[in-house]
């Protein structure tokens, strides 16, 4: 069984460094020192430094929510992977749907960022997923395959094995709608098959594929119990320590029980 990985995407929250520190402290206390389930939090960039200081000595990873593909230069408002690493980041979210759809980020840009992240040793969490219209038009697999073809281009099998994918149906993000475990598993299985066809079975079996979209403590166990769901990228519920820790606990329970 692949180790489950729960990551919290705080998006543009909370609004003060004090609140970010308090949230990180509560998550750190709840996670403790056990690393059997991988955990990371991804605060806004301006709080990375504060949260890194809190997380010192804990197994919790620190992720940024975006990065630029260039190492330096005239890119106003952007941050390089090296800067993120310098401030303590171990992970970076790439291609979140709020950036793909709200900011028109393309697969080619995500691919450039992915190569830059891998090049300096950041663990990328690459987001993919269809809109409601695409699902209703029965295009889910085509959309997800297209996003993977573009954003994962040029990776070696070894590089691919270190990438985390997050399947996040856009219609389930922040809406309270969740894909049912069987809907999510069906897409995760498609993703695993696609990875097998492009990178080989051994690599595909190593890739961690998270599910994201209104994951909460009360639906986490069922989702995480599905054979190809290897964790969760959590938005709203990651802003309340008790809810986020409830999801981490669900992952620990699934890990203890094992999957079929
Ligand atoms: C996300 O932003 O990646 C996400 C899954 O959000 P939420 O859990 O709020 O749906």
Short mmCIF file of C-alpha atoms and ligand atoms in Angstrom, two decimals:
data_model
loop_
_atom_site.label_atom_id
_atom_site.label_comp_id
_atom_site.label_asym_id
_atom_site.label_seq_id
_atom_site.Cartn_x
_atom_site.Cartn_y
_atom_site.Cartn_z
CA UNK A 1 0.00 0.00 0.00
CA UNK A 2 1.30 3.46 -0.89
CA UNK A 3 1.66 5.67 2.21
CA UNK A 4 -1.34 7.98 2.44
CA UNK A 5 -0.63 11.69 2.10
CA UNK A 6 -2.90 14.40 3.51
CA UNK A 7 -2.09 17.98 2.47
CA UNK A 8 -3.89 21.14 3.55
CA UNK A 9 -4.28 23.92 0.99
CA UNK A 10 -4.98 27.03 3.03
CA UNK A 11 -5.45 29.13 -0.13
CA UNK A 12 -5.64 32.87 0.76
CA UNK A 13 -6.35 32.16 4.45
CA UNK A 14 -6.12 32.97 7.30
CA UNK A 15 -5.76 36.74 7.19
CA UNK A 16 -3.07 37.23 9.83
CA UNK A 17 0.26 35.64 10.68
CA UNK A 18 -0.98 35.18 14.23
CA UNK A 19 -3.87 33.04 13.04
CA UNK A 20 -1.57 31.09 10.70
CA UNK A 21 0.81 30.34 13.57
CA UNK A 22 -2.07 29.25 15.81
CA UNK A 23 -3.42 26.91 13.12
CA UNK A 24 0.02 25.44 12.46
CA UNK A 25 0.62 24.94 16.19
CA UNK A 26 -2.66 23.08 16.58
CA UNK A 27 -1.94 20.87 13.55
CA UNK A 28 1.57 20.15 14.79
CA UNK A 29 0.30 19.18 18.25
CA UNK A 30 -2.37 16.90 16.78
CA UNK A 31 -0.11 15.17 14.25
CA UNK A 32 2.61 14.50 16.80
CA UNK A 33 5.68 12.64 15.65
CA UNK A 34 4.13 9.74 13.78
CA UNK A 35 5.02 9.77 10.09
CA UNK A 36 3.13 6.67 8.90
CA UNK A 37 0.68 9.03 7.18
CA UNK A 38 2.40 11.85 5.30
CA UNK A 39 1.07 15.30 6.21
CA UNK A 40 1.80 18.75 4.75
CA UNK A 41 0.32 22.21 5.06
CA UNK A 42 0.42 24.84 2.32
CA UNK A 43 -0.09 28.32 3.76
CA UNK A 44 -0.02 31.60 1.81
CA UNK A 45 3.55 32.54 0.83
CA UNK A 46 3.75 35.44 3.27
CA UNK A 47 3.20 33.05 6.18
CA UNK A 48 5.60 30.30 5.07
CA UNK A 49 8.36 31.67 7.24
CA UNK A 50 6.15 31.81 10.36
CA UNK A 51 4.72 28.35 9.78
CA UNK A 52 8.16 26.88 9.06
CA UNK A 53 9.32 28.07 12.48
CA UNK A 54 6.31 26.40 14.14
CA UNK A 55 6.79 23.12 12.27
CA UNK A 56 10.43 22.73 13.21
CA UNK A 57 11.02 19.25 14.63
CA UNK A 58 7.75 17.88 13.24
CA UNK A 59 7.33 15.45 10.32
CA UNK A 60 4.80 17.81 8.69
CA UNK A 61 5.87 19.05 5.26
CA UNK A 62 5.61 22.69 4.26
CA UNK A 63 4.23 23.50 0.83
CA UNK A 64 3.79 26.62 -1.27
CA UNK A 65 0.71 27.06 -3.43
CA UNK A 66 2.53 28.06 -6.61
CA UNK A 67 5.98 28.94 -7.97
CA UNK A 68 7.54 30.39 -11.11
CA UNK A 69 9.52 28.20 -13.48
CA UNK A 70 12.47 30.58 -13.73
CA UNK A 71 15.18 30.60 -11.05
CA UNK A 72 15.38 34.41 -10.89
CA UNK A 73 14.93 37.53 -12.99
CA UNK A 74 12.43 40.21 -13.90
CA UNK A 75 9.17 38.46 -12.95
CA UNK A 76 7.33 40.94 -10.75
CA UNK A 77 5.24 39.35 -8.04
CA UNK A 78 6.60 35.84 -8.60
CA UNK A 79 8.59 33.48 -6.36
CA UNK A 80 11.17 30.96 -7.50
CA UNK A 81 11.47 27.40 -6.27
CA UNK A 82 14.84 28.20 -4.71
CA UNK A 83 13.25 31.01 -2.69
CA UNK A 84 10.56 28.64 -1.46
CA UNK A 85 13.15 26.08 -0.53
CA UNK A 86 15.22 28.71 1.24
CA UNK A 87 12.23 29.57 3.42
CA UNK A 88 11.69 25.92 4.36
CA UNK A 89 9.35 24.51 1.73
CA UNK A 90 9.48 20.82 0.90
CA UNK A 91 6.41 20.76 -1.37
CA UNK A 92 4.69 22.96 -3.92
CA UNK A 93 1.16 22.78 -5.33
CA UNK A 94 1.12 23.27 -9.10
CA UNK A 95 -1.79 23.81 -11.46
CA UNK A 96 -4.56 24.15 -8.90
CA UNK A 97 -7.88 24.61 -10.70
CA UNK A 98 -8.28 28.05 -9.17
CA UNK A 99 -5.12 29.00 -11.07
CA UNK A 100 -5.95 27.01 -14.22
CA UNK A 101 -9.46 28.47 -14.51
CA UNK A 102 -9.25 31.75 -12.61
CA UNK A 103 -5.82 32.80 -13.87
CA UNK A 104 -5.67 30.88 -17.16
CA UNK A 105 -2.60 28.88 -16.20
CA UNK A 106 -1.77 26.42 -18.98
CA UNK A 107 -0.47 22.86 -19.00
CA UNK A 108 2.72 24.14 -20.66
CA UNK A 109 3.33 26.57 -17.78
CA UNK A 110 2.55 23.88 -15.21
CA UNK A 111 4.96 21.56 -17.00
CA UNK A 112 7.72 24.18 -16.88
CA UNK A 113 7.09 24.72 -13.17
CA UNK A 114 7.07 20.96 -12.58
CA UNK A 115 10.49 20.50 -14.20
CA UNK A 116 11.85 23.43 -12.18
CA UNK A 117 10.43 22.02 -8.93
CA UNK A 118 11.85 18.56 -9.55
CA UNK A 119 15.17 20.07 -10.59
CA UNK A 120 15.69 21.63 -7.17
CA UNK A 121 14.13 18.82 -5.12
CA UNK A 122 10.73 20.23 -4.19
CA UNK A 123 7.95 17.61 -4.12
CA UNK A 124 5.30 18.78 -6.57
CA UNK A 125 1.56 18.23 -6.06
CA UNK A 126 0.11 18.55 -9.57
CA UNK A 127 -3.64 19.18 -9.71
CA UNK A 128 -5.89 17.87 -12.47
CA UNK A 129 -9.64 17.59 -12.81
CA UNK A 130 -12.69 18.29 -14.92
CA UNK A 131 -15.38 20.97 -14.69
CA UNK A 132 -19.05 20.14 -14.21
CA UNK A 133 -19.78 20.81 -17.89
CA UNK A 134 -16.98 18.46 -18.92
CA UNK A 135 -18.26 15.71 -16.61
CA UNK A 136 -21.82 16.15 -17.87
CA UNK A 137 -20.52 15.90 -21.44
CA UNK A 138 -18.80 12.62 -20.50
CA UNK A 139 -15.35 14.14 -21.11
CA UNK A 140 -13.80 13.50 -17.69
CA UNK A 141 -11.22 10.94 -18.80
CA UNK A 142 -10.28 12.93 -21.91
CA UNK A 143 -9.80 16.12 -19.89
CA UNK A 144 -7.72 14.41 -17.23
CA UNK A 145 -5.63 12.60 -19.86
CA UNK A 146 -5.06 15.88 -21.71
CA UNK A 147 -3.97 17.65 -18.53
CA UNK A 148 -1.58 14.80 -17.67
CA UNK A 149 -0.18 14.70 -21.22
CA UNK A 150 0.59 18.43 -21.09
CA UNK A 151 1.63 18.94 -17.51
CA UNK A 152 3.70 15.76 -17.09
CA UNK A 153 5.50 15.97 -20.45
CA UNK A 154 9.17 15.07 -20.54
CA UNK A 155 9.38 13.30 -17.17
CA UNK A 156 11.43 10.16 -16.75
CA UNK A 157 9.75 7.26 -14.92
CA UNK A 158 11.94 7.96 -11.88
CA UNK A 159 10.89 11.63 -11.87
CA UNK A 160 7.25 10.65 -12.30
CA UNK A 161 7.40 8.34 -9.30
CA UNK A 162 8.24 11.33 -7.09
CA UNK A 163 5.35 13.49 -8.32
CA UNK A 164 2.14 13.65 -6.31
CA UNK A 165 -1.01 14.01 -8.41
CA UNK A 166 -4.20 15.48 -6.98
CA UNK A 167 -7.38 14.58 -8.81
CA UNK A 168 -9.74 17.43 -7.98
CA UNK A 169 -13.03 17.57 -9.86
CA UNK A 170 -13.60 21.32 -10.15
CA UNK A 171 -17.31 20.93 -9.35
CA UNK A 172 -16.42 19.45 -5.95
CA UNK A 173 -13.97 22.13 -4.84
CA UNK A 174 -15.33 24.38 -2.11
CA UNK A 175 -18.90 23.50 -3.08
CA UNK A 176 -19.73 20.92 -0.43
CA UNK A 177 -20.32 18.45 -3.29
CA UNK A 178 -18.01 15.46 -3.09
CA UNK A 179 -17.42 12.83 -5.70
CA UNK A 180 -18.74 9.55 -4.35
CA UNK A 181 -15.98 7.07 -3.50
CA UNK A 182 -16.90 5.06 -6.60
CA UNK A 183 -16.89 8.14 -8.87
CA UNK A 184 -13.50 9.18 -7.48
CA UNK A 185 -12.07 5.65 -7.61
CA UNK A 186 -13.13 5.30 -11.25
CA UNK A 187 -11.09 8.37 -12.23
CA UNK A 188 -8.16 7.39 -10.01
CA UNK A 189 -8.11 3.98 -11.68
CA UNK A 190 -8.14 5.67 -15.08
CA UNK A 191 -5.22 7.87 -13.94
CA UNK A 192 -3.28 4.81 -12.73
CA UNK A 193 -3.92 3.01 -16.04
CA UNK A 194 -2.80 6.10 -17.98
CA UNK A 195 0.38 6.28 -15.88
CA UNK A 196 0.99 2.58 -16.53
CA UNK A 197 0.68 3.07 -20.27
CA UNK A 198 3.11 6.02 -20.30
CA UNK A 199 5.60 5.17 -17.54
CA UNK A 200 5.21 1.44 -16.89
CA UNK A 201 3.48 -0.56 -14.18
CA UNK A 202 6.22 -0.27 -11.53
CA UNK A 203 6.26 3.53 -11.73
CA UNK A 204 2.47 3.85 -11.85
CA UNK A 205 2.20 1.78 -8.68
CA UNK A 206 4.52 4.21 -6.86
CA UNK A 207 2.71 7.44 -7.76
CA UNK A 208 0.63 8.94 -4.96
CA UNK A 209 -2.70 10.20 -6.30
CA UNK A 210 -4.64 12.33 -3.86
CA UNK A 211 -8.32 13.14 -4.15
CA UNK A 212 -9.50 16.71 -3.52
CA UNK A 213 -12.96 18.23 -3.37
CA UNK A 214 -14.84 18.93 -0.13
CA UNK A 215 -13.04 16.22 1.83
CA UNK A 216 -14.21 16.33 5.46
CA UNK A 217 -13.67 14.14 8.53
CA UNK A 218 -16.98 12.38 7.90
CA UNK A 219 -16.33 11.39 4.28
CA UNK A 220 -12.55 10.89 4.43
CA UNK A 221 -12.43 7.27 5.56
CA UNK A 222 -14.62 6.03 2.73
CA UNK A 223 -12.70 7.97 0.08
CA UNK A 224 -9.30 7.00 1.45
CA UNK A 225 -10.34 3.36 1.62
CA UNK A 226 -10.66 3.18 -2.18
CA UNK A 227 -7.78 1.22 -3.75
CA UNK A 228 -6.35 3.99 -5.95
CA UNK A 229 -6.97 6.98 -3.65
CA UNK A 230 -3.72 7.62 -1.82
CA UNK A 231 -4.57 10.68 0.22
CA UNK A 232 -6.37 13.99 0.09
CA UNK A 233 -5.71 17.60 -0.85
CA UNK A 234 -7.93 19.46 1.59
CA UNK A 235 -9.07 23.06 1.19
CA UNK A 236 -11.81 24.36 3.50
CA UNK A 237 -11.47 21.64 6.12
CA UNK A 238 -7.74 22.33 6.48
CA UNK A 239 -8.52 25.72 8.06
CA UNK A 240 -9.97 24.12 11.18
CA UNK A 241 -7.35 22.10 12.99
CA UNK A 242 -9.93 19.68 14.40
CA UNK A 243 -11.34 18.93 10.94
CA UNK A 244 -7.92 18.56 9.33
CA UNK A 245 -6.77 16.30 12.17
CA UNK A 246 -9.96 14.27 11.80
CA UNK A 247 -8.97 13.60 8.17
CA UNK A 248 -5.43 12.68 9.23
CA UNK A 249 -6.93 10.29 11.78
CA UNK A 250 -9.14 8.73 9.09
CA UNK A 251 -5.98 8.16 7.02
CA UNK A 252 -4.28 6.57 10.02
CA UNK A 253 -7.26 4.27 10.56
CA UNK A 254 -7.27 3.23 6.89
CA UNK A 255 -3.51 2.62 7.10
CA UNK A 256 -3.87 0.49 10.22
CA UNK A 257 -6.67 -1.55 8.63
CA UNK A 258 -4.99 -1.87 5.23
CA UNK A 259 -6.70 -1.78 1.85
CA UNK A 260 -8.17 -4.73 -0.02
C1 LIG B 1 -8.72 22.49 -2.84
O1 LIG B 1 -8.69 23.69 -2.82
O2 LIG B 1 -7.76 21.88 -3.31
C2 LIG B 1 -9.90 21.81 -2.31
C3 LIG B 1 -10.02 20.53 -2.51
O3 LIG B 1 -10.81 22.59 -1.61
P1 LIG B 1 -12.06 22.06 -0.73
O4 LIG B 1 -11.55 20.95 0.13
O5 LIG B 1 -12.50 23.24 0.04
O6 LIG B 1 -13.08 21.57 -1.70
#
